[in-house]
Every structure is written in structure tokens, then in C-alpha cells.
mmCIF file of C-alpha atoms in Angstrom:
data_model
loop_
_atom_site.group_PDB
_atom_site.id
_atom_site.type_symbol
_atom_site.label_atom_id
_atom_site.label_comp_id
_atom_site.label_asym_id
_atom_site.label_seq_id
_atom_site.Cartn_x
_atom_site.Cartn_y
_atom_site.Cartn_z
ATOM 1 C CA UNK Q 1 0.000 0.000 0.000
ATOM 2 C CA UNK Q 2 1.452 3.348 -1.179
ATOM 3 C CA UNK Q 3 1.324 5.261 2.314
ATOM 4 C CA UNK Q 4 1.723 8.624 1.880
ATOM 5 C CA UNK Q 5 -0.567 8.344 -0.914
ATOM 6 C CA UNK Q 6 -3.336 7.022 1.193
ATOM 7 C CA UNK Q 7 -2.663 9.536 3.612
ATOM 8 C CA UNK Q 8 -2.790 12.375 1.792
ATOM 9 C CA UNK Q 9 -6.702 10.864 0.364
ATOM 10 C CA UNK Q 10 -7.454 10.100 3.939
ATOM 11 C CA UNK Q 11 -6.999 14.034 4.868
ATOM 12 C CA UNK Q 12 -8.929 15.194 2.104
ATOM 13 C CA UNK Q 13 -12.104 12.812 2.795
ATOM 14 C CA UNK Q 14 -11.932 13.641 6.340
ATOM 15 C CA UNK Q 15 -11.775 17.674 5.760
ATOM 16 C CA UNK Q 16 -14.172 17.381 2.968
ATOM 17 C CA UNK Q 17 -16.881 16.195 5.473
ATOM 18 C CA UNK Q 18 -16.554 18.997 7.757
ATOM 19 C CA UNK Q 19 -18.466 22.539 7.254
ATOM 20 C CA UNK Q 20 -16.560 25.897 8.312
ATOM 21 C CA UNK Q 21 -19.430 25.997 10.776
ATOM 22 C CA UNK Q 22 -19.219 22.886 11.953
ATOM 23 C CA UNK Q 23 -16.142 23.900 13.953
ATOM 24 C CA UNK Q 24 -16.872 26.821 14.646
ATOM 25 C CA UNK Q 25 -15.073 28.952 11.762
ATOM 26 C CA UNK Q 26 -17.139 31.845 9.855
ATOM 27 C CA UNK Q 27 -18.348 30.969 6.472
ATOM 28 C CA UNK Q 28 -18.819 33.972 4.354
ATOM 29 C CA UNK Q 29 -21.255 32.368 1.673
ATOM 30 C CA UNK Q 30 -20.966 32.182 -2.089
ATOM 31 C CA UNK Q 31 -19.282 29.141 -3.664
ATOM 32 C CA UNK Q 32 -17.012 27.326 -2.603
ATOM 33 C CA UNK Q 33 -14.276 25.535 -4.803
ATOM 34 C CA UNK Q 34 -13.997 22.062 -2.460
ATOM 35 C CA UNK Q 35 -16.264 20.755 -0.402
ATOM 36 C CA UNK Q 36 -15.851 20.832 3.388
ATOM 37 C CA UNK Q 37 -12.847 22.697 4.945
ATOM 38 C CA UNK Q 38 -9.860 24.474 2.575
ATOM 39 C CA UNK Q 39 -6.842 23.231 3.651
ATOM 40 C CA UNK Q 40 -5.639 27.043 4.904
ATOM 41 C CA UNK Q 41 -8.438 26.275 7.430
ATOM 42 C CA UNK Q 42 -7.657 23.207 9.067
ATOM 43 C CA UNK Q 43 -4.470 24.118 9.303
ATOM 44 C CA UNK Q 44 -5.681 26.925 11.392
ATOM 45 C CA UNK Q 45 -7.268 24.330 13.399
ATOM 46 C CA UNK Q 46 -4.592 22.504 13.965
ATOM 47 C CA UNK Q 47 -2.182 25.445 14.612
ATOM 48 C CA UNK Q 48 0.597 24.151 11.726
ATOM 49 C CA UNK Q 49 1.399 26.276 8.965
ATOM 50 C CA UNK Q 50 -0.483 25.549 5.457
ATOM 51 C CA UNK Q 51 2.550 25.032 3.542
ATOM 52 C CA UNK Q 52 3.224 22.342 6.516
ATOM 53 C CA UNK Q 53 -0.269 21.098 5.835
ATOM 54 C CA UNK Q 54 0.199 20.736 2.231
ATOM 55 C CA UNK Q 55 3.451 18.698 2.152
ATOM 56 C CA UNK Q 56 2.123 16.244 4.670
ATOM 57 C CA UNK Q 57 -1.402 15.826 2.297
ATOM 58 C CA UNK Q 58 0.717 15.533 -0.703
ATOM 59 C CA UNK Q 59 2.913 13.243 1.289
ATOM 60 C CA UNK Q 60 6.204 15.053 0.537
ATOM 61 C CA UNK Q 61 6.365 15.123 4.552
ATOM 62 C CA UNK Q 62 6.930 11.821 6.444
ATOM 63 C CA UNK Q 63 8.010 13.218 9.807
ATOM 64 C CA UNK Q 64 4.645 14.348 11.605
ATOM 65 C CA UNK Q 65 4.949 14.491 15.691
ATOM 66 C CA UNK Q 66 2.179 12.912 18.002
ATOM 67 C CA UNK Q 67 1.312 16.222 18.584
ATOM 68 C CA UNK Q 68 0.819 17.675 15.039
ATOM 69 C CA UNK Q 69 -1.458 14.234 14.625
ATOM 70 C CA UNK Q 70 -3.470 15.367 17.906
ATOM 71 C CA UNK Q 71 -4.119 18.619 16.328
ATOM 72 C CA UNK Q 72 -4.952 17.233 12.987
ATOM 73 C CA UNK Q 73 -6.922 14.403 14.972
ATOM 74 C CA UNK Q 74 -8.980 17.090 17.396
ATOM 75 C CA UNK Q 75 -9.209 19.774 14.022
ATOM 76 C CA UNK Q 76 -11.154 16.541 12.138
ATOM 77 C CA UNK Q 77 -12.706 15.215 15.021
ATOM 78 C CA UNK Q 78 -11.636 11.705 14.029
ATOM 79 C CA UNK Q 79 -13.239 8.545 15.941
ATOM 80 C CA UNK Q 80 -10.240 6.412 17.924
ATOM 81 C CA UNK Q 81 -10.233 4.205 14.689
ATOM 82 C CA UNK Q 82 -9.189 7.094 12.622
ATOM 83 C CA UNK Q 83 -6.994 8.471 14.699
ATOM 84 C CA UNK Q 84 -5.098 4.661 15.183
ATOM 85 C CA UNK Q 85 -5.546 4.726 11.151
ATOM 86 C CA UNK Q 86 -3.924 8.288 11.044
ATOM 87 C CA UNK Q 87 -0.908 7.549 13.202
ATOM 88 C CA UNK Q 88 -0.096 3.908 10.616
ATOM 89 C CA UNK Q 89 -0.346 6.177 7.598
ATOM 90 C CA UNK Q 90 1.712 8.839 9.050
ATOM 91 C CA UNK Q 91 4.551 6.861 10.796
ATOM 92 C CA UNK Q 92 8.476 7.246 8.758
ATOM 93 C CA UNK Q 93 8.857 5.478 5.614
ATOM 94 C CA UNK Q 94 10.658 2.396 6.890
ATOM 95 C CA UNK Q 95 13.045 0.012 4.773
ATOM 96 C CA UNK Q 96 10.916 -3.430 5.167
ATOM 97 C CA UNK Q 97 11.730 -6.396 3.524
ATOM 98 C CA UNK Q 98 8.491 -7.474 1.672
ATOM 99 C CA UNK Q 99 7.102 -10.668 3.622
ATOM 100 C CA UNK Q 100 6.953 -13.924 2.525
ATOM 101 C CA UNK Q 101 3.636 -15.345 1.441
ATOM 102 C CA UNK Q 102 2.156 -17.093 4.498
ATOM 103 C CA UNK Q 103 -0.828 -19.244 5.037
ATOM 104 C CA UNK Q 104 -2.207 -19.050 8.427
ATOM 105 C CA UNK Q 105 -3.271 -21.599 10.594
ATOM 106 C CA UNK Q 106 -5.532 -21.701 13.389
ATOM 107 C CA UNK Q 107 -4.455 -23.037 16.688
ATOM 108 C CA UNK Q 108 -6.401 -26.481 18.285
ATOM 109 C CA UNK Q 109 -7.431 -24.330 20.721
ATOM 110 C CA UNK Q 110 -9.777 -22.346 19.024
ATOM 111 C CA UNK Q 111 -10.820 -25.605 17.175
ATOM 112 C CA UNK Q 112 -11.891 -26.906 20.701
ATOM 113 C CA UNK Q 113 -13.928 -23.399 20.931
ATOM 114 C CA UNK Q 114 -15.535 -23.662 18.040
ATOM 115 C CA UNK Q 115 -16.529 -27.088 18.421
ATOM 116 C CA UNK Q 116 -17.699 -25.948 22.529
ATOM 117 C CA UNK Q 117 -20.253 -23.524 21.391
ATOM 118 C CA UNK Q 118 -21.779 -25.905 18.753
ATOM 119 C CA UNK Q 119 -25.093 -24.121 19.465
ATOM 120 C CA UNK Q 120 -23.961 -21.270 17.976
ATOM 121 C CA UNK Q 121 -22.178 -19.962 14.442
ATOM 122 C CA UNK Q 122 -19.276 -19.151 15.088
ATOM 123 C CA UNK Q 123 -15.960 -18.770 12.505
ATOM 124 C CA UNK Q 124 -12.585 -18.471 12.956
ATOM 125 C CA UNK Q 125 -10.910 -15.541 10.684
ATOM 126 C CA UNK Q 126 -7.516 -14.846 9.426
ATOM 127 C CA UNK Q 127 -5.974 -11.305 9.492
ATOM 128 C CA UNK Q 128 -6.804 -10.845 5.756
ATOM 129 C CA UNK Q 129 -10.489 -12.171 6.714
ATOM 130 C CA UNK Q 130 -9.717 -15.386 5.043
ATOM 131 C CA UNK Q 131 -12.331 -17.875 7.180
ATOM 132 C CA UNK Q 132 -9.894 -20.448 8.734
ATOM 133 C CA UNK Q 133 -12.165 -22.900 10.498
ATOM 134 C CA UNK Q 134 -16.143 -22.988 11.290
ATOM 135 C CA UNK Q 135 -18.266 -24.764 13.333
ATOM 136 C CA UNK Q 136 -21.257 -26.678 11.587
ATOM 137 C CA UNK Q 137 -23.596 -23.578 12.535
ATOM 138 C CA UNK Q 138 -21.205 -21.077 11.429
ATOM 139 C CA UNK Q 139 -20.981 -22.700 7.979
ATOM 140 C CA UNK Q 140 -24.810 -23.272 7.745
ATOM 141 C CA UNK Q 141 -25.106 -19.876 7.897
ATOM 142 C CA UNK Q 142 -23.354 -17.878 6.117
ATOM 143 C CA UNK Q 143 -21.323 -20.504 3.347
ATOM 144 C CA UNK Q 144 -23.860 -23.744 3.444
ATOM 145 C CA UNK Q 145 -23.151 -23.466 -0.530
ATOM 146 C CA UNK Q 146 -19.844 -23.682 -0.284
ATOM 147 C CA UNK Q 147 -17.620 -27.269 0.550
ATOM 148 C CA UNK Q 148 -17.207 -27.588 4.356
ATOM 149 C CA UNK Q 149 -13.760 -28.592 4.384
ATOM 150 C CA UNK Q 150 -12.617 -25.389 2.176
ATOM 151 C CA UNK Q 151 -10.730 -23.635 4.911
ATOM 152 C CA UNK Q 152 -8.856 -26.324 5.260
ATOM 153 C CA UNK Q 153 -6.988 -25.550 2.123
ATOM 154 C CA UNK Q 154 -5.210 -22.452 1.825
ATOM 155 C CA UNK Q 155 -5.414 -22.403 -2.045
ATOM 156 C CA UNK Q 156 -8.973 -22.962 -1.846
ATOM 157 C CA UNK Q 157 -9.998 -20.840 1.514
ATOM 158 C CA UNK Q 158 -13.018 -18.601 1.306
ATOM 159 C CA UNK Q 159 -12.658 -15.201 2.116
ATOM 160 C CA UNK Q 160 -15.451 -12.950 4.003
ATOM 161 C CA UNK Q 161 -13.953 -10.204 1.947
ATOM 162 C CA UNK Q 162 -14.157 -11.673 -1.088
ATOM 163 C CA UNK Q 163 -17.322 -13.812 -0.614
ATOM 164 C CA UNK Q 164 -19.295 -10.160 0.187
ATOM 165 C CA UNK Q 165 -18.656 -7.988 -2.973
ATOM 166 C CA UNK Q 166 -18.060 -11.182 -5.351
ATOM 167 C CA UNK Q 167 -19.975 -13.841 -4.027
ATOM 168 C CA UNK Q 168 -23.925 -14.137 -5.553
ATOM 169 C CA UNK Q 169 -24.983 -16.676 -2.683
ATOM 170 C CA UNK Q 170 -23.722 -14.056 0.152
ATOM 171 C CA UNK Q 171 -24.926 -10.847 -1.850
ATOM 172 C CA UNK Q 172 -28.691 -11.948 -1.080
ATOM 173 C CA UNK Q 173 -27.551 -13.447 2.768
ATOM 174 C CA UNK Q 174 -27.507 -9.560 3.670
ATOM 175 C CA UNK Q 175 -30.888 -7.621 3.295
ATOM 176 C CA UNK Q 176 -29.097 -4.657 4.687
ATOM 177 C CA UNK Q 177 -26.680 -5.031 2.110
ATOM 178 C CA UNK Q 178 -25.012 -1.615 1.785
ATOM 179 C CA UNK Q 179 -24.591 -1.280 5.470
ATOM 180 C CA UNK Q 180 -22.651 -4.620 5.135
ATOM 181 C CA UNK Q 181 -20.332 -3.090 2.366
ATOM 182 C CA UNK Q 182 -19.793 0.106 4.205
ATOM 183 C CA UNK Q 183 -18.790 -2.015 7.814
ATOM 184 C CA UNK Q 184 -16.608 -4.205 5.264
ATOM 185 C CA UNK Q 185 -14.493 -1.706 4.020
ATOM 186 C CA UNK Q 186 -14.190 0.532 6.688
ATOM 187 C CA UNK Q 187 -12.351 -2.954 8.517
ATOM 188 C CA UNK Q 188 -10.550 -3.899 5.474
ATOM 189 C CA UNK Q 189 -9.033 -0.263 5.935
ATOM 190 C CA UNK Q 190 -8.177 -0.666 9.358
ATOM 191 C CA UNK Q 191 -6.318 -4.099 8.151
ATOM 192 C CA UNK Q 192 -4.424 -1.986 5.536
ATOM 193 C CA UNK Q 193 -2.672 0.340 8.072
ATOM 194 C CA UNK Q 194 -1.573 -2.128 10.503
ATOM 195 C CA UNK Q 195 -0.155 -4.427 7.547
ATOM 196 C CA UNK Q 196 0.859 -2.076 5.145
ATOM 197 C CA UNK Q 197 3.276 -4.821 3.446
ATOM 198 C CA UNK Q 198 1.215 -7.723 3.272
ATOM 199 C CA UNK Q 199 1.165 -9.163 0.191
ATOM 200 C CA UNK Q 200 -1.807 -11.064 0.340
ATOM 201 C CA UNK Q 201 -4.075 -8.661 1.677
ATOM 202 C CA UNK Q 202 -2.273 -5.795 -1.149
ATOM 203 C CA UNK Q 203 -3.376 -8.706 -3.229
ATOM 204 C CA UNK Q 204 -7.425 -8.872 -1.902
ATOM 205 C CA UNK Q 205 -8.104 -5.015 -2.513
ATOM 206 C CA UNK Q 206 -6.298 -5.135 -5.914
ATOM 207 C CA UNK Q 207 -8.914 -8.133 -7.005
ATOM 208 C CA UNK Q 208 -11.872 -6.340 -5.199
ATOM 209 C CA UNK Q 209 -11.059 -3.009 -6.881
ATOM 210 C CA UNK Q 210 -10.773 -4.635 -10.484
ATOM 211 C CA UNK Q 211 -14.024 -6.864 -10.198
ATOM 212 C CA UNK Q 212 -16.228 -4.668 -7.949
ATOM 213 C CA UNK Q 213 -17.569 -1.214 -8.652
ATOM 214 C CA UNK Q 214 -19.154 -1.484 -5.366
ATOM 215 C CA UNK Q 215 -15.889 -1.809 -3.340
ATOM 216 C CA UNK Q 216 -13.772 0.088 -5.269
ATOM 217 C CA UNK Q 217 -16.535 3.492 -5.070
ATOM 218 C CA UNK Q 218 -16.777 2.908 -1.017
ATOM 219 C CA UNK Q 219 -13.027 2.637 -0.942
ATOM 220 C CA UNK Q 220 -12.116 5.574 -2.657
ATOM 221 C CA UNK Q 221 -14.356 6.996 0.644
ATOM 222 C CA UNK Q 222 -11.267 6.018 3.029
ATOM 223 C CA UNK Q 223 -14.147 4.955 5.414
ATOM 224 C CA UNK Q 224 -12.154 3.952 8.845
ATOM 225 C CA UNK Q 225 -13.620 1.720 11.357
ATOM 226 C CA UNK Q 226 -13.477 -1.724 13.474
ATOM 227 C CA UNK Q 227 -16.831 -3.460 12.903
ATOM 228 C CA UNK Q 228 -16.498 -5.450 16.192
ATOM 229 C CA UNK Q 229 -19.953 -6.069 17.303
ATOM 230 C CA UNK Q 230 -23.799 -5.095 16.508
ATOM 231 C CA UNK Q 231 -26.247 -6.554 14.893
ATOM 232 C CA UNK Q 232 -26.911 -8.367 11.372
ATOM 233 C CA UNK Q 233 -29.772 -9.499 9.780
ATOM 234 C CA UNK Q 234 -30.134 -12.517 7.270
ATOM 235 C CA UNK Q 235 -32.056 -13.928 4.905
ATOM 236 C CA UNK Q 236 -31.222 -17.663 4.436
ATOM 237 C CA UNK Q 237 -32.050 -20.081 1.845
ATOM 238 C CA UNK Q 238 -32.896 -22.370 4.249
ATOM 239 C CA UNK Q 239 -34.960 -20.492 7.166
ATOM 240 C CA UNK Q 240 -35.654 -17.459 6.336
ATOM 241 C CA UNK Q 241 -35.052 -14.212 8.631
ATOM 242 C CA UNK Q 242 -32.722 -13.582 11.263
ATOM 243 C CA UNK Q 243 -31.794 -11.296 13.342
ATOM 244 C CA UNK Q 244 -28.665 -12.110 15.366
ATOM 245 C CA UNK Q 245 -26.035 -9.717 17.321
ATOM 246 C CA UNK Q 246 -22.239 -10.391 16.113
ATOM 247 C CA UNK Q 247 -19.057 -10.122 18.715
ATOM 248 C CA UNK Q 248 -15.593 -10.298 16.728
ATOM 249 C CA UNK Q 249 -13.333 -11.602 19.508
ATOM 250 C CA UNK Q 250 -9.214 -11.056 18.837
ATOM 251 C CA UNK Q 251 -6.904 -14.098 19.932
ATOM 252 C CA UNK Q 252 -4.600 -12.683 22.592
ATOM 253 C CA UNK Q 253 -1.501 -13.734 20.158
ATOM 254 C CA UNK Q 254 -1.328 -10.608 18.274
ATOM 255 C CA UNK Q 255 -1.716 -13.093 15.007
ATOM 256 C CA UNK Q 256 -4.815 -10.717 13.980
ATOM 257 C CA UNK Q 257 -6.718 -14.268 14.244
ATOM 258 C CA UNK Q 258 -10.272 -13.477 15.492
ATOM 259 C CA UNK Q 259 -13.324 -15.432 16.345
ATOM 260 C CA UNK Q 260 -16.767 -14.414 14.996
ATOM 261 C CA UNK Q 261 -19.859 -15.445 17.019
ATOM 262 C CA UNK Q 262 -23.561 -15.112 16.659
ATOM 263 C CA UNK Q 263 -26.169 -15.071 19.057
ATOM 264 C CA UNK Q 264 -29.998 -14.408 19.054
ATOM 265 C CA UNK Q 265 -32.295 -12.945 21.698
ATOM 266 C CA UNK Q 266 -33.820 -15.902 24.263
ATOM 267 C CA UNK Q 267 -37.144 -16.917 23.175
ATOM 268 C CA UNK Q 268 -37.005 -15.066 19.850
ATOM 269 C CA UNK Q 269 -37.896 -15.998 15.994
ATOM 270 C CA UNK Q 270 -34.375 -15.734 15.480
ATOM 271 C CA UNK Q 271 -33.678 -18.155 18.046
ATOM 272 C CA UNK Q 272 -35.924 -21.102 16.964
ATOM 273 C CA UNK Q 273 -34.533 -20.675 13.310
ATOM 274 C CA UNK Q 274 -31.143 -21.097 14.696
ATOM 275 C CA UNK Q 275 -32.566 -23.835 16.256
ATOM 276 C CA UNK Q 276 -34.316 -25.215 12.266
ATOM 277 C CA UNK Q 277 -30.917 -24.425 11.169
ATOM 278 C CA UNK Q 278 -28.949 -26.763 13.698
ATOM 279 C CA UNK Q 279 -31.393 -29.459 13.080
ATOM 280 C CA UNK Q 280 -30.781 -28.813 8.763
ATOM 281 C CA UNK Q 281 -27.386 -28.964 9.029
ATOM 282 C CA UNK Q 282 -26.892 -32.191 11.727
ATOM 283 C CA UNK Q 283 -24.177 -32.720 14.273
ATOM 284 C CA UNK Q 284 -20.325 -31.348 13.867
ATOM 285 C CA UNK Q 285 -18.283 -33.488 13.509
ATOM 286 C CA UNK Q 286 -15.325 -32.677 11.333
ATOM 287 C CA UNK Q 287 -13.711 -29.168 13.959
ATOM 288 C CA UNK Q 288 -12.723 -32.039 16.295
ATOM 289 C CA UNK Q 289 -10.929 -33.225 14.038
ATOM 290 C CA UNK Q 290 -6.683 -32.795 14.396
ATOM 291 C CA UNK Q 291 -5.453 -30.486 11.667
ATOM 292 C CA UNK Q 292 -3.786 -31.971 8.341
ATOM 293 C CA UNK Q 293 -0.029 -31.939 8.139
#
């Protein structure tokens, strides 16, 4: 990912939401030339010089202090995503050698998990949101089409990503489909800035860019933001609606492994075709089993 490049179309977006009024500055009327704040004014903001301003949005500046990125963060009253997205974009250009190609793994222990909470869906996701194991209610749900043992192979593993803006099964899973797209990209972003040199996930947003007008128009947004928990609702093949609340849990390792689980409300609609679904899809037997060599 080309850094200061993103950074300099991350300042933009974010100043081009705000009004002079919104923060408190006088807006004279008539026409303006850009939308949102001119750059002389949220550098005013910010108390840095405009010609300071401009190098760092054209990225000829890679040197920024935490306290210039305060400012900046305060002037464009960035969430604590942004901000965290702010301070990977702005960081010194660093020699890196470019990472080997690596397929991740998941660890028996969060096999055992998923296989312990067999009364719910739950998934186990990569750092590039490649789906690394399921349980038999997490693959009912949102991949019965697909073959069960797929994340077993690396050259074959389905990716959320992917599967959302290319997939035709998943596009009608999600009635609240551009919601979906928008909490999508705003995580892929996040993903971006903390791996900056990943090949594989440099890889994802080139194919999702090429094939999808969808992703590449809400990507050229520099939405920010990590889609942790909430709510989803579905509409399965198989039994119908649902409306189930999502918690993204991070393993501890700092492998940017996650789990995904979903639960419904007690005694709801939701819950009895959870219930239909379980009884569909029959018992799990196959994330007890030991991983292949």
C-alpha cells in the first residue's frame, strides 16, 4: 500500500466532510471551490502552517509528531479508529523487507472453541479475513453453498472479503446489504494500516477493486472503522429471517486471528430458526478433528 498516498486521500475525505461551521469557523457564503474545509483552514485548526499542511497531504512530509497528529486528529474530530488509522499512515517510511507469502493456521485451541459452542455460528478468521475454520452452525449460515472442508486448504480458503462484494450466494444473505459493504471496508481499511506490506491482503483489494464497482466506489471513501460487534440481519435459503447480534473476539496472540460469534435474543424468531438451522445442518463433527499436516 502506497502510504503517503493514502494519507494524503485520507486528509482530504476527512476535511471534505466537515463545514466551516461545523467547527466553529465563519463561512462567508458564495461558492465554494472544495467541499468541506480548505486546507488554509484546518491548518488553522490545527495550529501548523499551510505550507506544513500541504506537504504532509501531498505526502512530501513523512516526519509528523504525536502532537501535530493530535491537532490534525482534534481539528477533524476523528473517531479512535481514525486516529489509530492516522498515526499507521503517518509513521516514517521504513526500509521493510516485503514478507513472505504465508498461510495461516488456526491453533487447536480455538478448534476446541468452536466445536464448545456448537449451538452457535461461530468462525474463525484470518488477518486478511480469510475464514480459517467454522463450526457446523457457522458454515450453515453464512457458506452452506460452499464445501465444508474449504478452509482447510489455503489455495482454496473462502474469504469474508471476497465472498461479500463477489460472491452471488452471500450478496442476497444480507438484506441490509449496503450497510454490510460500508462495515466491510471501513475494517478492510483498518487491516491496511496495521499491515501495510502484506502481500496477500495488497493482493485482496487489488482483485476487489478490479471486479467490484461497489468496493472500489466505497473505498475511494477512506471509510475507517473496526466493525467489532452489533447486529446483522439474514435472509437464508434455508430459514428465512434472522436477526442475530455479532461479537468479533481477537486471539490474545497478536496473530490478527479473530473469532466471529452469533447469538440471538432468548425466546425469539431468530432463536428457533437457529434452532431449524442446527437441526438442517446435523451434528459437527469434522472441527474435532486434528489439523492436516
Amino acid at each position: 500500500m502506497d502510504q503517503p498516498a493514502e494519507l494524503g486521500g485520507f486528509l482530504r475525505t476527512r476535511r471534505a466532510r466537515l463545514r466551516p461551521e461545523d467547527v466553529g469557523l465563519v463561512s462567508y457564503g458564495g461558492r465554494r471551490r472544495v467541499p468541506g474545509l480548505r486546507r488554509e483552514e484546518l491548518a488553522q485548526l490545527a495550529g501548523v502552517s499551510v505550507a506544513y499542511y500541504t506537504r504532509l497531504e501531498q505526502g512530501q512530509s513523512h516526519q509528523a509528531s504525536e502532537g501535530v497528529l493530535d491537532a490534525l486528529a482534534r481539528a477533524l474530530r476523528l473517531s479512535a479508529d481514525e486516529q489509530a488509522y492516522l498515526r499507521e499512515l503517518a509513521r516514517p517510511a521504513r526500509v521493510r523487507r516485503r514478507p513472505a507469502v504465508r498461510h495461516d493456521k488456526v491453533r487447536p485451541g480455538v478448534r476446541r472453541l468452536l466445536a464448545a459452542v456448537a449451538d452457535v455460528p461461530a468462525v474463525a478468521l484470518g488477518p486478511r479475513f480469510e475464514i480459517l475454520a467454522w463450526n457446523r452452525l457457522g458454515h450453515a449460515l453464512i457458506a452452506g453453498h460452499l464445501d465444508v472442508d474449504s478452509p482447510d486448504r489455503p489455495l482454496d480458503r473462502p474469504n469474508a472479503q471476497r465472498m461479500l462484494f463477489l460472491d452471488p450466494h452471500t450478496r442476497e444473505l444480507y438484506p441490509d446489504r449496503e450497510e454490510a459493504l460500508r462495515h466491510a471496508v471501513s475494517s478492510l481499511r483498518v487491516a491496511a494500516g496495521q499491515r501495510p506490506d502484506d502481500p496477500q491482503l495488497t493482493a485482496l483489494i487489488g482483485e476487489l477493486s478490479m471486479k467490484s464497482t461497489e468496493f472500489s466506489a466505497l473505498w475511494s471513501r477512506h471509510g475507517v472503522g473496526n466493525c467489532t460487534f452489533g447486529t446483522k440481519r439474514f435472509h437464508h435459503p434455508l430459514v428465512g429471517e434472522l436477526v442475530l447480534d455479532f461479537e468479533m473476539m481477537q486471539t490474545p496472540d497478536g496473530s490478527g486471528q479473530g473469532v466471529l460469534m452469533y447469538t440471538a435474543e432468548e425466546g425469539s424468531p431468530s432463536e428457533a430458526a437457529l434452532r431449524l438451522l442446527a437441526a438442517e445442518c446435523g451434528p459437527d463433527v469434522r472441527v474435532l478433528e486434528p489439523e492436516r499436516p
